[in-house]
Amino acid sequence: MIRVHNLHIQYKQGNQVVPAVRGVSFDINPGDYMAFIGPSGSGKSTLISALAGLIRPASGEIHAEKHKIHSASRSELSRIRARYFSIVFQFSEMLSRFTVRENLMLSWMAVHGSRRLDDFRERTEYLASRLDIFPLLDSFPGQLSGGQLQKTAIARALIRDLPVILADEPSGNLDPESLKKVKLLFAEEHEKGKAIFLVTHDMQFALDAKTIFELRDGKISQLVK
Ligand SMILES: Nc1ncnc2c1ncn2[C@@H]1O[C@H](COP(=O)(O)OP(=O)(O)OP(=O)(O)O)[C@@H](O)[C@H]1O
Ligand SMILES: [Mg+2]
């Protein structure tokens, strides 16, 4: 479904070029559950940003079926995102002027428009019960703790109900009980046919995946599982 071929990504800092991803290839197919581990700075978030079409690779290709993510225009990219990806960012993207429920609604509408609002309500119920965030739905993001914010950000991503979940360190701020809930939710979404691309420093979470890749200095250095 998603094919990444010989991907190279660089950042420009002044007149210096910082290589962040150096020749990475892999596929994401329906039913995959893959985890990317690796030290800080190894290129994991960069890889997610490129998959999501938020940064353009220096060379190489990323295809989502027939779509070319590596060279698509901005408007094509937002259509591609709305068709394939639910994205949990490493740093919360919740909009501070809106309540959690309104954030979920905006995220839903970016994919489905104002259609199927009954499905939106049903999916909100489902995610809120799995993540135990019912009491938070009418709060504003600024009123939440780090762990609460992380759980609502996961709900905001997963509400989209799209074929591929890209999750960047979704458990960094979670207590053990919440971590267990997120792991279960991901397993359930995987069970329902979603492909999962998980970036994590938490080996226990990574072990839920069917395959584990290690990224080092922008290269896939090892297939751990
Ligand atoms: N906006 C940026 N401008 C310049 N360099 C960047 C930028 N973002 C990341 N980098 C560099 O690219 C490399 C990869 O960074 P990236 O954020 O992908 O790492 P990571 O594996 O996600 O790390 P972490 O586990 O800490 O989140 C690092 O050397 C980092 O300094
Ligand atoms: Mg990162």
Short mmCIF file of C-alpha atoms and ligand atoms in Angstrom, two decimals:
data_model
loop_
_atom_site.label_atom_id
_atom_site.label_comp_id
_atom_site.label_asym_id
_atom_site.label_seq_id
_atom_site.Cartn_x
_atom_site.Cartn_y
_atom_site.Cartn_z
CA MET A 1 0.00 0.00 0.00
CA ILE A 2 2.82 2.40 0.99
CA ARG A 3 6.25 1.90 -0.62
CA VAL A 4 9.36 3.73 0.52
CA HIS A 5 12.34 3.36 -1.78
CA ASN A 6 15.91 4.53 -1.13
CA LEU A 7 14.78 7.58 0.80
CA HIS A 8 17.25 10.35 1.63
CA ILE A 9 16.25 13.38 3.71
CA GLN A 10 18.42 16.32 4.66
CA TYR A 11 17.91 19.45 6.73
CA LYS A 12 19.62 22.69 5.85
CA GLN A 13 21.05 24.62 8.77
CA GLY A 14 22.59 27.83 7.51
CA ASN A 15 24.95 26.59 4.83
CA GLN A 16 25.32 23.19 6.43
CA VAL A 17 23.44 20.12 5.26
CA VAL A 18 22.41 17.68 8.00
CA PRO A 19 21.61 14.20 6.66
CA ALA A 20 18.72 12.79 8.71
CA VAL A 21 17.61 9.77 6.65
CA ARG A 22 20.14 8.00 4.43
CA GLY A 23 18.83 5.40 2.03
CA VAL A 24 15.85 3.80 3.74
CA SER A 25 13.48 1.36 1.98
CA PHE A 26 10.47 -0.55 3.32
CA ASP A 27 6.80 -1.20 2.57
CA ILE A 28 3.72 -0.76 4.72
CA ASN A 29 1.01 -3.23 3.80
CA PRO A 30 -2.48 -3.78 5.18
CA GLY A 31 -2.19 -5.84 8.36
CA ASP A 32 1.37 -4.71 9.12
CA TYR A 33 2.32 -3.67 12.62
CA MET A 34 5.86 -2.32 12.48
CA ALA A 35 7.85 -0.56 15.17
CA PHE A 36 10.83 1.70 14.62
CA ILE A 37 13.22 2.03 17.53
CA GLY A 38 16.62 3.72 17.70
CA PRO A 39 18.49 6.44 19.56
CA SER A 40 17.47 10.07 19.71
CA GLY A 41 18.35 11.84 16.47
CA SER A 42 18.41 8.65 14.38
CA GLY A 43 15.73 9.97 11.99
CA LYS A 44 12.51 8.40 13.27
CA SER A 45 10.36 11.55 13.40
CA THR A 46 11.87 12.72 10.12
CA LEU A 47 10.72 9.48 8.51
CA ILE A 48 7.16 9.97 9.81
CA SER A 49 7.10 13.58 8.57
CA ALA A 50 8.18 12.42 5.12
CA LEU A 51 5.56 9.65 5.02
CA ALA A 52 2.94 12.23 5.96
CA GLY A 53 4.21 14.50 3.19
CA LEU A 54 5.18 17.24 5.64
CA ILE A 55 8.80 17.37 4.49
CA ARG A 56 10.12 16.64 1.05
CA PRO A 57 12.88 14.08 0.59
CA ALA A 58 16.15 15.06 -1.09
CA SER A 59 15.85 11.89 -3.17
CA GLY A 60 14.07 8.56 -3.24
CA GLU A 61 10.41 7.75 -3.52
CA ILE A 62 7.37 7.32 -1.32
CA HIS A 63 4.28 5.92 -2.99
CA ALA A 64 0.83 5.52 -1.49
CA GLU A 65 -0.61 3.12 -4.06
CA LYS A 66 -0.47 5.17 -7.29
CA HIS A 67 0.16 8.50 -5.52
CA LYS A 68 3.65 9.97 -5.36
CA ILE A 69 4.05 11.47 -1.89
CA HIS A 70 7.65 12.49 -2.63
CA SER A 71 6.61 14.90 -5.37
CA ALA A 72 2.91 15.68 -4.81
CA SER A 73 1.62 19.25 -4.60
CA ARG A 74 0.32 20.66 -1.31
CA SER A 75 -3.31 20.09 -2.23
CA GLU A 76 -2.63 16.55 -3.45
CA LEU A 77 -0.78 15.89 -0.20
CA SER A 78 -3.69 16.93 1.96
CA ARG A 79 -5.96 14.65 -0.09
CA ILE A 80 -3.47 11.78 0.27
CA ARG A 81 -3.23 12.35 4.05
CA ALA A 82 -7.02 12.42 4.34
CA ARG A 83 -7.22 9.13 2.52
CA TYR A 84 -4.46 7.10 4.17
CA PHE A 85 -3.06 8.45 7.43
CA SER A 86 -4.06 8.90 11.04
CA ILE A 87 -1.04 10.63 12.56
CA VAL A 88 -0.07 10.84 16.23
CA PHE A 89 2.62 13.52 16.40
CA GLN A 90 5.50 13.47 18.89
CA PHE A 91 4.42 16.89 20.10
CA SER A 92 0.69 17.44 20.50
CA GLU A 93 -1.10 19.18 17.67
CA MET A 94 -4.27 19.88 19.67
CA LEU A 95 -5.78 23.27 18.89
CA SER A 96 -5.82 25.22 22.14
CA ARG A 97 -8.90 27.36 21.40
CA PHE A 98 -11.11 24.31 21.02
CA THR A 99 -12.24 21.67 23.50
CA VAL A 100 -11.04 18.09 23.14
CA ARG A 101 -14.40 17.10 21.62
CA GLU A 102 -14.20 19.97 19.12
CA ASN A 103 -10.63 18.95 18.25
CA LEU A 104 -11.88 15.43 17.56
CA MET A 105 -14.69 16.84 15.43
CA LEU A 106 -12.31 18.99 13.36
CA SER A 107 -10.02 16.01 12.84
CA TRP A 108 -12.99 13.90 11.74
CA MET A 109 -14.25 16.60 9.41
CA ALA A 110 -10.84 16.96 7.73
CA VAL A 111 -11.42 13.43 6.44
CA HIS A 112 -15.17 12.90 6.27
CA GLY A 113 -16.56 16.42 6.01
CA SER A 114 -19.80 16.89 7.91
CA ARG A 115 -21.13 13.53 6.74
CA ARG A 116 -21.68 10.52 9.00
CA LEU A 117 -21.93 12.45 12.24
CA ASP A 118 -23.53 9.42 13.89
CA ASP A 119 -20.35 7.49 13.07
CA PHE A 120 -18.32 10.36 14.55
CA ARG A 121 -20.27 10.13 17.82
CA GLU A 122 -19.93 6.36 17.90
CA ARG A 123 -16.18 6.50 17.28
CA THR A 124 -15.77 9.21 19.92
CA GLU A 125 -17.54 6.94 22.44
CA TYR A 126 -15.36 4.02 21.45
CA LEU A 127 -12.05 5.92 21.72
CA ALA A 128 -13.06 7.72 24.90
CA SER A 129 -13.93 4.44 26.58
CA ARG A 130 -10.75 2.66 25.41
CA LEU A 131 -8.56 5.58 26.49
CA ASP A 132 -10.61 6.48 29.57
CA ILE A 133 -10.96 10.13 28.59
CA PHE A 134 -14.73 10.72 28.92
CA PRO A 135 -14.25 13.33 31.67
CA LEU A 136 -11.77 15.24 29.49
CA LEU A 137 -13.88 15.68 26.37
CA ASP A 138 -15.18 19.11 27.29
CA SER A 139 -11.87 20.46 28.62
CA PHE A 140 -9.50 22.66 26.70
CA PRO A 141 -6.04 21.22 25.88
CA GLY A 142 -4.38 23.79 28.18
CA GLN A 143 -6.28 22.35 31.15
CA LEU A 144 -4.84 18.85 30.71
CA SER A 145 -1.78 17.11 32.18
CA GLY A 146 0.91 15.80 29.82
CA GLY A 147 -0.42 12.24 29.94
CA GLN A 148 -4.03 13.36 29.49
CA LEU A 149 -3.00 15.51 26.55
CA GLN A 150 -1.20 12.58 24.98
CA LYS A 151 -4.26 10.33 25.26
CA THR A 152 -6.52 12.98 23.73
CA ALA A 153 -3.99 13.51 20.92
CA ILE A 154 -4.13 9.77 20.21
CA ALA A 155 -7.95 9.99 20.07
CA ARG A 156 -7.69 13.01 17.77
CA ALA A 157 -5.53 11.02 15.35
CA LEU A 158 -7.39 7.71 15.51
CA ILE A 159 -10.83 9.28 15.11
CA ARG A 160 -9.97 9.66 11.39
CA ASP A 161 -10.35 5.88 11.01
CA LEU A 162 -7.90 5.62 8.09
CA PRO A 163 -5.91 2.60 6.83
CA VAL A 164 -2.49 3.58 8.23
CA ILE A 165 -1.71 4.77 11.76
CA LEU A 166 1.56 6.69 12.01
CA ALA A 167 2.42 7.13 15.69
CA ASP A 168 5.46 9.03 16.88
CA GLU A 169 6.31 8.15 20.48
CA PRO A 170 2.64 7.93 21.54
CA SER A 171 3.46 6.63 25.02
CA GLY A 172 6.21 9.03 26.11
CA ASN A 173 4.12 10.71 28.84
CA LEU A 174 1.90 7.85 29.92
CA ASP A 175 1.57 6.12 33.29
CA PRO A 176 1.61 2.29 33.18
CA GLU A 177 -2.18 2.00 33.30
CA SER A 178 -2.63 4.39 30.35
CA LEU A 179 0.17 2.69 28.43
CA LYS A 180 -1.69 -0.60 28.79
CA LYS A 181 -4.85 1.04 27.40
CA VAL A 182 -3.01 2.52 24.41
CA LYS A 183 -1.31 -0.79 23.64
CA LEU A 184 -4.69 -2.54 23.71
CA LEU A 185 -6.29 0.11 21.51
CA PHE A 186 -3.50 -0.20 18.93
CA ALA A 187 -3.78 -4.00 19.01
CA GLU A 188 -7.54 -3.70 18.48
CA GLU A 189 -7.14 -1.26 15.56
CA HIS A 190 -4.54 -3.62 14.05
CA GLU A 191 -6.94 -6.51 14.52
CA LYS A 192 -9.56 -4.51 12.59
CA GLY A 193 -7.17 -4.25 9.63
CA LYS A 194 -5.29 -1.00 10.17
CA ALA A 195 -1.58 -0.94 9.37
CA ILE A 196 0.47 0.51 12.23
CA PHE A 197 3.79 2.32 11.98
CA LEU A 198 4.95 2.91 15.54
CA VAL A 199 7.99 4.92 16.61
CA THR A 200 8.87 4.27 20.22
CA HIS A 201 11.62 4.15 22.84
CA ASP A 202 9.50 1.72 24.82
CA MET A 203 10.67 -1.81 24.04
CA GLN A 204 7.61 -3.31 25.70
CA PHE A 205 5.36 -1.39 23.27
CA ALA A 206 7.63 -2.22 20.30
CA LEU A 207 7.27 -5.91 21.10
CA ASP A 208 3.55 -5.70 20.24
CA ALA A 209 4.59 -5.13 16.63
CA LYS A 210 5.05 -7.98 14.16
CA THR A 211 8.35 -6.49 12.95
CA ILE A 212 10.81 -4.17 14.68
CA PHE A 213 13.31 -2.06 12.75
CA GLU A 214 16.22 -0.28 14.32
CA LEU A 215 17.19 3.07 12.86
CA ARG A 216 20.72 4.37 13.43
CA ASP A 217 22.22 7.48 11.88
CA GLY A 218 19.40 7.60 9.34
CA LYS A 219 19.78 4.00 8.19
CA ILE A 220 17.89 0.82 8.99
CA SER A 221 20.60 -1.06 10.84
CA GLN A 222 18.79 -4.12 12.00
CA LEU A 223 15.59 -6.06 11.84
CA VAL A 224 15.17 -6.89 15.51
CA LYS A 225 12.10 -9.15 15.26
N1 LIG B 1 13.95 21.03 11.74
C1 LIG B 1 15.19 20.54 11.76
N2 LIG B 1 16.25 21.29 11.32
C2 LIG B 1 17.49 20.79 11.31
N3 LIG B 1 17.81 19.55 11.72
C3 LIG B 1 16.82 18.77 12.17
C4 LIG B 1 15.46 19.22 12.22
N4 LIG B 1 14.68 18.21 12.70
C5 LIG B 1 15.53 17.19 12.96
N5 LIG B 1 16.80 17.51 12.65
C6 LIG B 1 17.99 16.63 12.75
O1 LIG B 1 17.73 15.43 12.03
C7 LIG B 1 18.18 14.29 12.75
C8 LIG B 1 17.02 13.33 12.97
O2 LIG B 1 16.07 13.94 13.83
P1 LIG B 1 14.70 13.24 14.23
O3 LIG B 1 13.86 14.27 14.90
O4 LIG B 1 14.15 12.57 13.03
O5 LIG B 1 15.20 12.15 15.27
P2 LIG B 1 14.38 11.09 16.15
O6 LIG B 1 14.91 9.74 15.82
O7 LIG B 1 12.92 11.31 15.97
O8 LIG B 1 14.81 11.47 17.66
P3 LIG B 1 13.97 11.39 19.04
O9 LIG B 1 13.99 9.94 19.46
O10 LIG B 1 14.74 12.26 19.97
O11 LIG B 1 12.59 11.92 18.80
C9 LIG B 1 18.85 14.83 14.00
O12 LIG B 1 20.22 14.93 13.73
C10 LIG B 1 18.23 16.20 14.18
O13 LIG B 1 19.14 17.06 14.82
MG MG B 2 11.44 11.97 17.23
#
